[in-house]
Tab-separated table of C-alpha atoms in Angstrom:
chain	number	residue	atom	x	y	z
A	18	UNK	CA	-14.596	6.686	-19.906
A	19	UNK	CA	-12.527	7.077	-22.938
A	20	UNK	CA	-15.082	10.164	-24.370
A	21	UNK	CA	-14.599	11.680	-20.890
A	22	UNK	CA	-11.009	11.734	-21.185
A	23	UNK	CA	-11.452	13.040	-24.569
A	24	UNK	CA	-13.237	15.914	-23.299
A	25	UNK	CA	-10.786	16.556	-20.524
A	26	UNK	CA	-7.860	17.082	-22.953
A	27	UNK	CA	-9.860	19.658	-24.964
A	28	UNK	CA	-10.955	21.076	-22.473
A	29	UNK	CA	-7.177	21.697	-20.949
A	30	UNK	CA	-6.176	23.081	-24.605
A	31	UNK	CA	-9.298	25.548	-24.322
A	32	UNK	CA	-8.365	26.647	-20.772
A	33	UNK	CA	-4.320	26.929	-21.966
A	34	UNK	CA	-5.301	29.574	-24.772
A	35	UNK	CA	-7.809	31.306	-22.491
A	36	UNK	CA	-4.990	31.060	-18.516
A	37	UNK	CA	-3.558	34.488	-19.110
A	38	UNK	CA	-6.277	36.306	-19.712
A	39	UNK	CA	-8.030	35.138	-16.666
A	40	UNK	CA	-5.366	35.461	-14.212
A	41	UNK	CA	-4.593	38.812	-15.632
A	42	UNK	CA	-8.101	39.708	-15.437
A	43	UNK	CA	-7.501	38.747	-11.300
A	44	UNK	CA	-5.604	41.510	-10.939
A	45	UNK	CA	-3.977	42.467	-7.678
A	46	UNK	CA	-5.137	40.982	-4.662
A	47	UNK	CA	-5.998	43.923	-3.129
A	48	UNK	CA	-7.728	46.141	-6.043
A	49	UNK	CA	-11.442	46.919	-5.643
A	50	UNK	CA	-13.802	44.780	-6.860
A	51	UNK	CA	-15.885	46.045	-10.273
A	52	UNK	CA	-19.139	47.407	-10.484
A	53	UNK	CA	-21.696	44.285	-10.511
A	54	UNK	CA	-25.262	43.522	-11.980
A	55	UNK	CA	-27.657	41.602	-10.019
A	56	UNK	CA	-28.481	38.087	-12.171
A	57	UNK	CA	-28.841	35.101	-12.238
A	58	UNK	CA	-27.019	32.193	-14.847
A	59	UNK	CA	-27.798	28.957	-15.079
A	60	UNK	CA	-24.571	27.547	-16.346
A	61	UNK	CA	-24.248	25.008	-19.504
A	62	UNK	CA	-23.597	21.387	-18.418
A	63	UNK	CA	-21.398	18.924	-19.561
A	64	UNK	CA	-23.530	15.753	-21.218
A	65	UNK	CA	-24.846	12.406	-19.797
A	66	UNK	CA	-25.198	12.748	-16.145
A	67	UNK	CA	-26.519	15.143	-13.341
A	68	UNK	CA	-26.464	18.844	-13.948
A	69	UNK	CA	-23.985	19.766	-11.143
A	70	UNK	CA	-23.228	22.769	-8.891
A	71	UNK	CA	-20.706	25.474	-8.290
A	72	UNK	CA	-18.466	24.666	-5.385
A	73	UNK	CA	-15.758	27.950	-5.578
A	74	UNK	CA	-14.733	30.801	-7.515
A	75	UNK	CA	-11.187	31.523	-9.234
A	76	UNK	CA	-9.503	34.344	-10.212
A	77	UNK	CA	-11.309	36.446	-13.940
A	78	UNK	CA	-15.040	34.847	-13.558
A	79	UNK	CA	-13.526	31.461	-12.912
A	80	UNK	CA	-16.211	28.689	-11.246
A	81	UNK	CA	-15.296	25.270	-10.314
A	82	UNK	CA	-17.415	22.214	-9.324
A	83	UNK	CA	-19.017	19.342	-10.725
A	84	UNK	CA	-21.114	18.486	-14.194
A	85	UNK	CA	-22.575	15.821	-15.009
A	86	UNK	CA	-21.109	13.545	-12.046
A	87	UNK	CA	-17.254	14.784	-13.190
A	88	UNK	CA	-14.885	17.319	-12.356
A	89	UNK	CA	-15.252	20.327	-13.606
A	90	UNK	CA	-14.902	24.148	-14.009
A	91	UNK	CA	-16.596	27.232	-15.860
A	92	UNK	CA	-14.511	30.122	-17.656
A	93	UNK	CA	-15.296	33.408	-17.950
A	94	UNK	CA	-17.402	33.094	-21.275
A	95	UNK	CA	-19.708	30.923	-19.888
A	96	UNK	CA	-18.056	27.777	-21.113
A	97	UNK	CA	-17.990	24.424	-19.538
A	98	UNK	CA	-14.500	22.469	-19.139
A	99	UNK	CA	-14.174	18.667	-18.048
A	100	UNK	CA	-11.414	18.629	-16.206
A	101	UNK	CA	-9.545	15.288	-17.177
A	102	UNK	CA	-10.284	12.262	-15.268
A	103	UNK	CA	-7.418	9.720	-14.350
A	104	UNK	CA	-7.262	6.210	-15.176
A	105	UNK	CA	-9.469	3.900	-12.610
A	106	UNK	CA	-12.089	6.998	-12.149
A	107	UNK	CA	-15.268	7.461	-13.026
A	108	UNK	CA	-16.196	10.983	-11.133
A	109	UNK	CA	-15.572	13.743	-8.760
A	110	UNK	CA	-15.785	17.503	-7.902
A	111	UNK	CA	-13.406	20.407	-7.896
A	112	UNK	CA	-13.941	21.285	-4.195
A	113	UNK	CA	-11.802	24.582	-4.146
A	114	UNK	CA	-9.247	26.984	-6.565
A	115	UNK	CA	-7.081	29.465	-5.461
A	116	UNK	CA	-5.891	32.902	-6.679
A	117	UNK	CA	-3.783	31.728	-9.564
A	118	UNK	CA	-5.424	28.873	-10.912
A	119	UNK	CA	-4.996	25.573	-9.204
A	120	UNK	CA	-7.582	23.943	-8.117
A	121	UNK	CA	-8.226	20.640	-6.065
A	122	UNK	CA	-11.264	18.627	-5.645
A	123	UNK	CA	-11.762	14.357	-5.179
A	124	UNK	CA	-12.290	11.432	-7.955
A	125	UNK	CA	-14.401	8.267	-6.908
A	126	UNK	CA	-14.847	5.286	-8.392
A	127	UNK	CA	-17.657	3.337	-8.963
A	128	UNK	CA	-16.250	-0.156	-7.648
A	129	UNK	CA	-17.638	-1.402	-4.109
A	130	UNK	CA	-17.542	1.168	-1.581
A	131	UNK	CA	-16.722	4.078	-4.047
A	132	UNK	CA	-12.917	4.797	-3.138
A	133	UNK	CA	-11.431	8.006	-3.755
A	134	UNK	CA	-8.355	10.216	-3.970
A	135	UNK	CA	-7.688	13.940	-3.699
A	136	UNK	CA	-6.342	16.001	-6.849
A	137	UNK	CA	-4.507	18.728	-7.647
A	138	UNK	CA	-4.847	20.408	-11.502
A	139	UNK	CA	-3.754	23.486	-12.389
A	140	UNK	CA	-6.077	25.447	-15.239
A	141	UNK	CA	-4.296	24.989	-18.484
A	142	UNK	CA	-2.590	21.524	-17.454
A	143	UNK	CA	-3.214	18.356	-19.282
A	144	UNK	CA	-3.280	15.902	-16.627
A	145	UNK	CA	-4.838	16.278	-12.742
A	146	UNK	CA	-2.069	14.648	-9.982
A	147	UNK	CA	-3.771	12.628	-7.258
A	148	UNK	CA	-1.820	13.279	-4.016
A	149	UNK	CA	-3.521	10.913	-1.519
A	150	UNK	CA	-3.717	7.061	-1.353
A	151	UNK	CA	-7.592	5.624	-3.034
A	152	UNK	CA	-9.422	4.599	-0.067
A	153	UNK	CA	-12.831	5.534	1.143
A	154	UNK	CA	-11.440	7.528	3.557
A	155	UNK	CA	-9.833	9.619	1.318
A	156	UNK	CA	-10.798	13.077	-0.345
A	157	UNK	CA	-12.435	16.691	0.698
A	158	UNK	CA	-9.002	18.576	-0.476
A	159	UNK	CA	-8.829	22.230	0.113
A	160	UNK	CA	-6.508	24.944	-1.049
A	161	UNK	CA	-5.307	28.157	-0.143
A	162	UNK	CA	-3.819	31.184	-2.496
A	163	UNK	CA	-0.097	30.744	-0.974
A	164	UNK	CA	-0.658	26.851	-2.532
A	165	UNK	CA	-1.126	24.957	0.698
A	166	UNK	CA	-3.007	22.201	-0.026
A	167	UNK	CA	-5.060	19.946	2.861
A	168	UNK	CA	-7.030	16.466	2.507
A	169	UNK	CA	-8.044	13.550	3.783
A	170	UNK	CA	-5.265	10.611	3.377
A	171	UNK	CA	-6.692	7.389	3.946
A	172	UNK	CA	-7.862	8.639	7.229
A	173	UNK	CA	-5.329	11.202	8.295
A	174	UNK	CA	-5.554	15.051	7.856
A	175	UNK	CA	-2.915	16.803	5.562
A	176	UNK	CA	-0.940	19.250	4.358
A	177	UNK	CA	0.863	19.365	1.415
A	178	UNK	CA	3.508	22.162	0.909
A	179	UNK	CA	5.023	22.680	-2.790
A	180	UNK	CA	3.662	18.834	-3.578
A	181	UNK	CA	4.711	17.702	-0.226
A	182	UNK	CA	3.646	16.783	2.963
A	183	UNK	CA	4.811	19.502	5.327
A	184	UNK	CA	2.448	17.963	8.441
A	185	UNK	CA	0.205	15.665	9.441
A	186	UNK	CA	-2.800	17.229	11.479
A	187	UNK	CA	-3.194	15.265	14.995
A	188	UNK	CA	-6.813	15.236	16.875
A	189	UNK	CA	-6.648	17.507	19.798
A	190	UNK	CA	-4.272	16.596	22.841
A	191	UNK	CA	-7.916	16.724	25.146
A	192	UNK	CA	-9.929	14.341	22.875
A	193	UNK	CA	-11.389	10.835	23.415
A	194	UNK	CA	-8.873	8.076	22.501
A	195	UNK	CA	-11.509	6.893	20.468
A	196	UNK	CA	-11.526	10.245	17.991
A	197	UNK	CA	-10.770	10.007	14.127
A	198	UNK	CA	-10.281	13.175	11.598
A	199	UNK	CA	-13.308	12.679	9.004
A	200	UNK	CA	-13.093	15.578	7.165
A	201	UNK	CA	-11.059	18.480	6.254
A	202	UNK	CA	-13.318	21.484	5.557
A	203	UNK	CA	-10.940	24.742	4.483
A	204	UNK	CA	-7.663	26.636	4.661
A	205	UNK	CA	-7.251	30.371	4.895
A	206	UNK	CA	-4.889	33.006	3.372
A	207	UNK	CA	-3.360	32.674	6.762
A	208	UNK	CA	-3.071	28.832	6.502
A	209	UNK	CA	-5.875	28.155	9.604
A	210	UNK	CA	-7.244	24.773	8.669
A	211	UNK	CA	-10.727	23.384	9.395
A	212	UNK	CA	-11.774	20.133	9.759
A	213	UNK	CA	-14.623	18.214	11.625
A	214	UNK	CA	-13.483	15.304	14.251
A	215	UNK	CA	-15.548	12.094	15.187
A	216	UNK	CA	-15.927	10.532	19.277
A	217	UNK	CA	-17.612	7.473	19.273
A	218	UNK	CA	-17.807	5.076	22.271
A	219	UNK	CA	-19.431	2.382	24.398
A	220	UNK	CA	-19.505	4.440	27.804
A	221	UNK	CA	-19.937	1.473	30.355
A	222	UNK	CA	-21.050	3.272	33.514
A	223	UNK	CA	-23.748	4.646	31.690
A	224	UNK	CA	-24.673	1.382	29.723
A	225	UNK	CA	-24.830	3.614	26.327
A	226	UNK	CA	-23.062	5.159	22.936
A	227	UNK	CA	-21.280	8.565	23.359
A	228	UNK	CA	-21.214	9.980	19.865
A	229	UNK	CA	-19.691	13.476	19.132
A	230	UNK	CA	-19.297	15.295	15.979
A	231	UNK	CA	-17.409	18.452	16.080
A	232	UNK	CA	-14.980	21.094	14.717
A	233	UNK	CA	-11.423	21.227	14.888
A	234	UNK	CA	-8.805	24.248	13.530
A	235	UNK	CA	-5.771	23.820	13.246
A	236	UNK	CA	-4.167	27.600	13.687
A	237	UNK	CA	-1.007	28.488	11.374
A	238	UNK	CA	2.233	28.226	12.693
A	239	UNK	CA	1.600	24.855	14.758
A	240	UNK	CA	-0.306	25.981	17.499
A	241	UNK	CA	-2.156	23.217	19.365
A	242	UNK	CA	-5.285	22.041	18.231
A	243	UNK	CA	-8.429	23.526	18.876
A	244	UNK	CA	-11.661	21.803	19.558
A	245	UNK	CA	-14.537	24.258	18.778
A	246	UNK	CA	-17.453	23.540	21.643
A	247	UNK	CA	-21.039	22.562	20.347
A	248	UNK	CA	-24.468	22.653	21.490
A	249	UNK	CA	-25.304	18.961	21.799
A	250	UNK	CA	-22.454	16.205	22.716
A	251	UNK	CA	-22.932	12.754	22.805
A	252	UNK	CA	-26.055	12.116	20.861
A	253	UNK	CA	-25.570	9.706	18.119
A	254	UNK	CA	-28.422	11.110	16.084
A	255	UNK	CA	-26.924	14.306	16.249
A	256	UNK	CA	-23.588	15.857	14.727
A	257	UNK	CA	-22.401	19.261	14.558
A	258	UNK	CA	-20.683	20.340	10.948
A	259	UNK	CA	-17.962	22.836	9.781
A	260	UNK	CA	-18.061	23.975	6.349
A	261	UNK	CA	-15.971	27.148	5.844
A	262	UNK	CA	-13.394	29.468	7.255
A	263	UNK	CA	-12.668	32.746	6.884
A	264	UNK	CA	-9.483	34.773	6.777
A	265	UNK	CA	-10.558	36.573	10.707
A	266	UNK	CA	-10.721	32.764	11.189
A	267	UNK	CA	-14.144	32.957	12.184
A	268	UNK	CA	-16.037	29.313	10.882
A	269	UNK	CA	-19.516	28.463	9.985
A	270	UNK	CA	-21.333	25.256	9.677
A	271	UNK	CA	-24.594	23.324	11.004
A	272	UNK	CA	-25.631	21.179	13.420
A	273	UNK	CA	-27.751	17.948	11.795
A	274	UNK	CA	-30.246	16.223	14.120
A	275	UNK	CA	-30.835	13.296	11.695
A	276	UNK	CA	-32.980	10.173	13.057
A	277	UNK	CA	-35.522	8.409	10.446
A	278	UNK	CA	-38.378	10.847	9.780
A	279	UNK	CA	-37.106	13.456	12.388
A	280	UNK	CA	-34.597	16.120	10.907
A	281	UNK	CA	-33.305	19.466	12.257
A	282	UNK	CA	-30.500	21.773	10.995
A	283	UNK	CA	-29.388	24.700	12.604
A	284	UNK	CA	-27.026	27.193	11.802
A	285	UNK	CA	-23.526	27.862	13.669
A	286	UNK	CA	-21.136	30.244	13.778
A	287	UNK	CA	-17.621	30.328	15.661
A	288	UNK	CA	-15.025	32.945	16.525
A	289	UNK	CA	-11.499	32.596	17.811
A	290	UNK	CA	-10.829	32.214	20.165
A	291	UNK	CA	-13.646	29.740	19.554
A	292	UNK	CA	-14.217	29.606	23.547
A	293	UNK	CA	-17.710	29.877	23.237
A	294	UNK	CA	-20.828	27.896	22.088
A	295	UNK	CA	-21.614	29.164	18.505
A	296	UNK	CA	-24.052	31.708	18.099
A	297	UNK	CA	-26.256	31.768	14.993
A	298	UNK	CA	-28.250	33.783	12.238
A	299	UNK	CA	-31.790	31.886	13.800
A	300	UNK	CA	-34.090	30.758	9.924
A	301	UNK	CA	-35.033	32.457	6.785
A	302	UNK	CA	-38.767	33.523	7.196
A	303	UNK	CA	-41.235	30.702	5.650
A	304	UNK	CA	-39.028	27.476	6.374
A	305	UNK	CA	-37.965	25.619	9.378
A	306	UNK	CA	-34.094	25.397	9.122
A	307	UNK	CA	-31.074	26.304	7.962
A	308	UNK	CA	-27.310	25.386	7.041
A	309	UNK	CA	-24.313	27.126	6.457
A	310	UNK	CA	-22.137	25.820	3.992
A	311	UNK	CA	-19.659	28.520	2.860
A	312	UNK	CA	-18.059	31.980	4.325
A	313	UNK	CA	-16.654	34.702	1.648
A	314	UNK	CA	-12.553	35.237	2.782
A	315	UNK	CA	-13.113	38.727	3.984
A	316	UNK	CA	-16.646	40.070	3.506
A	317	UNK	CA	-18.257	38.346	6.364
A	318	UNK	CA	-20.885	37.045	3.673
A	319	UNK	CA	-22.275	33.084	4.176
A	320	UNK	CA	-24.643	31.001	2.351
A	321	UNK	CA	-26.679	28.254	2.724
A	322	UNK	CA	-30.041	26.359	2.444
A	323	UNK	CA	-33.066	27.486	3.906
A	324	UNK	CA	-34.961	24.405	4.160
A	325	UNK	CA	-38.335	22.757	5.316
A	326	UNK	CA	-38.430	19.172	5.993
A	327	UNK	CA	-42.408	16.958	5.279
A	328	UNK	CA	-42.048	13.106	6.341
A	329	UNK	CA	-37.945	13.494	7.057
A	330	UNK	CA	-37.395	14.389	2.980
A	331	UNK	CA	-36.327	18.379	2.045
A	332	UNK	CA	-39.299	19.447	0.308
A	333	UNK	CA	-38.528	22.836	0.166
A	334	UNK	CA	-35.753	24.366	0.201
A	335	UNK	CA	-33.706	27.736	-1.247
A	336	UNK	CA	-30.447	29.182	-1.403
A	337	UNK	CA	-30.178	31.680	1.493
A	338	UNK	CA	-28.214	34.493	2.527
A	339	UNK	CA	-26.694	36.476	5.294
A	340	UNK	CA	-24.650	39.129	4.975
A	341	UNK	CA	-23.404	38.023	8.707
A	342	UNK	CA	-25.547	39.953	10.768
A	343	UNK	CA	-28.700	40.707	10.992
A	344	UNK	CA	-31.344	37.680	9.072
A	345	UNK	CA	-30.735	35.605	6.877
A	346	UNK	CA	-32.179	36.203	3.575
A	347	UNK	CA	-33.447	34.315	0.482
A	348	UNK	CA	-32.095	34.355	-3.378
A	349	UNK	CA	-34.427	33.965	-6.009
A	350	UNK	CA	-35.098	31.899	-8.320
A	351	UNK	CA	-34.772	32.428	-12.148
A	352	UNK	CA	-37.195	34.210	-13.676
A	353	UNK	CA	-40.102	31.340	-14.795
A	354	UNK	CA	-39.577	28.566	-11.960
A	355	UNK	CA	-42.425	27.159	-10.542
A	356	UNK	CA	-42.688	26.999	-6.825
A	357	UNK	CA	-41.498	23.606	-6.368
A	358	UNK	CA	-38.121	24.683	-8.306
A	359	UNK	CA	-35.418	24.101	-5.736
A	360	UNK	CA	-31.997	25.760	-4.923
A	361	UNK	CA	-28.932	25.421	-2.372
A	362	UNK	CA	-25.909	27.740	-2.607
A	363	UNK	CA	-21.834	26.237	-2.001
A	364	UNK	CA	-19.868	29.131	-2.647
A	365	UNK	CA	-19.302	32.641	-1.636
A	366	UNK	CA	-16.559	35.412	-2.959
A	367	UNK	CA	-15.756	38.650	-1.985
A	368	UNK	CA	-16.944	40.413	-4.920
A	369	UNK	CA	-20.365	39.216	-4.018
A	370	UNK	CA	-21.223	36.321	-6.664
A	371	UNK	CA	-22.958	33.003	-5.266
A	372	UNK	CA	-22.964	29.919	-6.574
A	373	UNK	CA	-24.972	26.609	-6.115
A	374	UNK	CA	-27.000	24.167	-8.092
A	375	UNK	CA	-30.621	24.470	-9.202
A	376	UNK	CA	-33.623	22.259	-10.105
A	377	UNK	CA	-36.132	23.883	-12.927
A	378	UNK	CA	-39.075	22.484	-13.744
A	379	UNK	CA	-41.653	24.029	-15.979
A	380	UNK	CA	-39.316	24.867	-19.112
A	381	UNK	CA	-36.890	26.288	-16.357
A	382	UNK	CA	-33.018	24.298	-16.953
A	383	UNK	CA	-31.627	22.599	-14.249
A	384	UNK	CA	-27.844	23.067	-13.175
A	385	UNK	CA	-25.244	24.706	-11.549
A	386	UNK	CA	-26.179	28.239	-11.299
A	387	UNK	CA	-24.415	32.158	-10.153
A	388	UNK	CA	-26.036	34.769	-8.972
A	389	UNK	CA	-24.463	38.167	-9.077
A	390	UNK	CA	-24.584	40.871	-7.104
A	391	UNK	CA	-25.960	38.782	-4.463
A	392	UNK	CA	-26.443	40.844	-1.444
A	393	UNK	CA	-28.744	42.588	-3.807
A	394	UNK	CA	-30.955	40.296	-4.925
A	395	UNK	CA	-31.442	38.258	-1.252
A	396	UNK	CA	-34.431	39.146	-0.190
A	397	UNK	CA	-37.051	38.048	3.124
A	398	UNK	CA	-40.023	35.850	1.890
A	399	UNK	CA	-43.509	36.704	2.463
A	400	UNK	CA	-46.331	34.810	4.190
């Protein structure tokens, strides 16, 4: 704990000598993004635990995720940066960053139940500042570029305004009495906030459980509360999951059919005025499923895992693209990986980088990994 800390505050000196030159490197929101070359980087890893995964992307080459079980980010140069755990913590992600700098992401402990808090930290500070209560039902904190900042408080969805709480987010007026917030899943430029709501109940008449997992935005300037319609409601085995939205607020996600050996995934897409069932990319060529688990802010671009399923365990499965229509495609591997290497991709920016986590094997390194000029490299598998 105390070498993690360590690490942290070295890493916040690094990232203070290095702030301006990233941020300038930004430039204006609206300029053209540079020239890219395709690749593929396995990024360096901080020591002692699991090799991590790129969650978001920053402003000048900035990544953000986890290494090694902690918090953490990548600069420009390649380097890794702990960002600095508080006292009572033992690990976390950075979930999201915006424009200039500040990210957010959740710290666990280790103790029974693994209880956790949402963060702020901006790149260059010393010190992160948790802004929810530790509770397991705390965490999943997402931020915007205007600095709106939304989590999970000990079981209620909010938003934090300048450091404060401007709202709390209320389950839609037409729900079940029985709903809870479980997640919140995004914020866009416009400040539309995703999340995913929970049903469950004993329904009497029909002598069973009704079990619903499902969207829910909440649009900008307190509008009501939308519930987004799914295929499948009231099957406990089976949830439906948003993971991004975009700055059209159109959202993407998955819904899980997960019950012992049997496992499904299938891709969804919404779009306001999300009065329809969600539509969807259908799989990438040579495996059985697929999720979506991010959406760039204004390219239409969303990634995923393609992924094949033997005895209820993902034995295959690859990061996957689609450039939101048409199919969905693959991304490679790097060069040397065998063809049980694995891949799954978290992130997606405008100017067309990916990033994920990776397993090597066969001399290959594991960790969190970018590919470049993505849209480039995806490609349809073969046989």
């Amino acid at each position: 704990m105390n070498r993690s800390r360590t690490r942290g505050t070295a890493s916040a000196a690094v990232a203070a000598a290095v702030i301006a030159g990233l941020l300038t490197a930004a430039g204006p929101a609206a300029a053209a993004a540079p020239a890219c070359t395709p690749g593929i980087t396995v990024l360096p890893s901080l020591t002692g635990g699991p090799a991590g995964s790129v969650r978001a992307f920053g402003p000048g080459g900035l990544a953000v995720g986890s290494s090694a079980g902690l918090p953490a980010y990548w600069t420009a140069d390649g380097q890794v940066h702990a960002v600095p755990l508080p006292e009572g913590f033992q690990e976390g992600t950075v979930s999201a960053v915006n424009g200039k700098g500040l990210m957010v992401g959740t710290v666990r402990s280790t103790a029974q139940g693994s209880p956790g808090a949402s963060f702020t930290y901006q790149l260059g500070a010393s010190s992160v500042r948790l802004i929810t209560a530790t509770s397991t039902r705390s965490g999943g904190a997402e931020v915007n570029d205007a600095g709106h900042v939304v989590a999970l408080d000990d079981g209620v969805a909010k938003e934090w305004v300048n450091g404060t709480v401007a709202r709390e987010l209320p389950v839609p007026a037409d729900a079940h009495p029985s709903t809870v917030i479980s997640s919140v899943n995004g914020i866009n430029k416009r400040g539309d906030i995703l999340g995913t709501a929970y049903t469950n109940y004993w329904d009497q008449d029909n002598d069973q459980i009704v079990s619903t997992t499902f969207p829910v935005v909440w649009p900008a300037g307190g509008y009501p509360t939308a519930s987004l319609p799914v295929w499948t409601e009231g099957d406990w085995t089976v949830g439906t999951h948003p993971t991004g939205i975009d700055n059209k607020g159109r959202v993407v996600g998955y819904e899980k059919l997960s019950y012992r050996d049997w496992q499904e995934r299938k891709p969804a897409v919404w779009k306001r005025p999300y009065d329809a069932l969600p539509t969807g990319p259908g799989t990438v060529p040579g495996y059985q499923h697929l999720t979506l688990d991010a959406i760039s802010p204004n390219t239409n671009a969303v990634v995923g895992s393609a992924v094949t399923f033997v005895e209820g365990y993902a034995n295959h499965i690859r990061a996957a693209y689609w450039p939101g229509t048409g199919a969905a495609k693959a991304l490679p591997h790097p060069a040397g990986a065998t063809p049980d290497a694995r891949s799954e991709a978290f992130a997606v920016s405008d100017d067309d980088r990916v990033g994920g986590t990776y397993w090597g094997w066969n001399g290959v390194g594991s960790g969190a990994v970018i590919w470049t000029c993505a849209s480039r490299q995806a490609y349809t598998p073969q046989g």
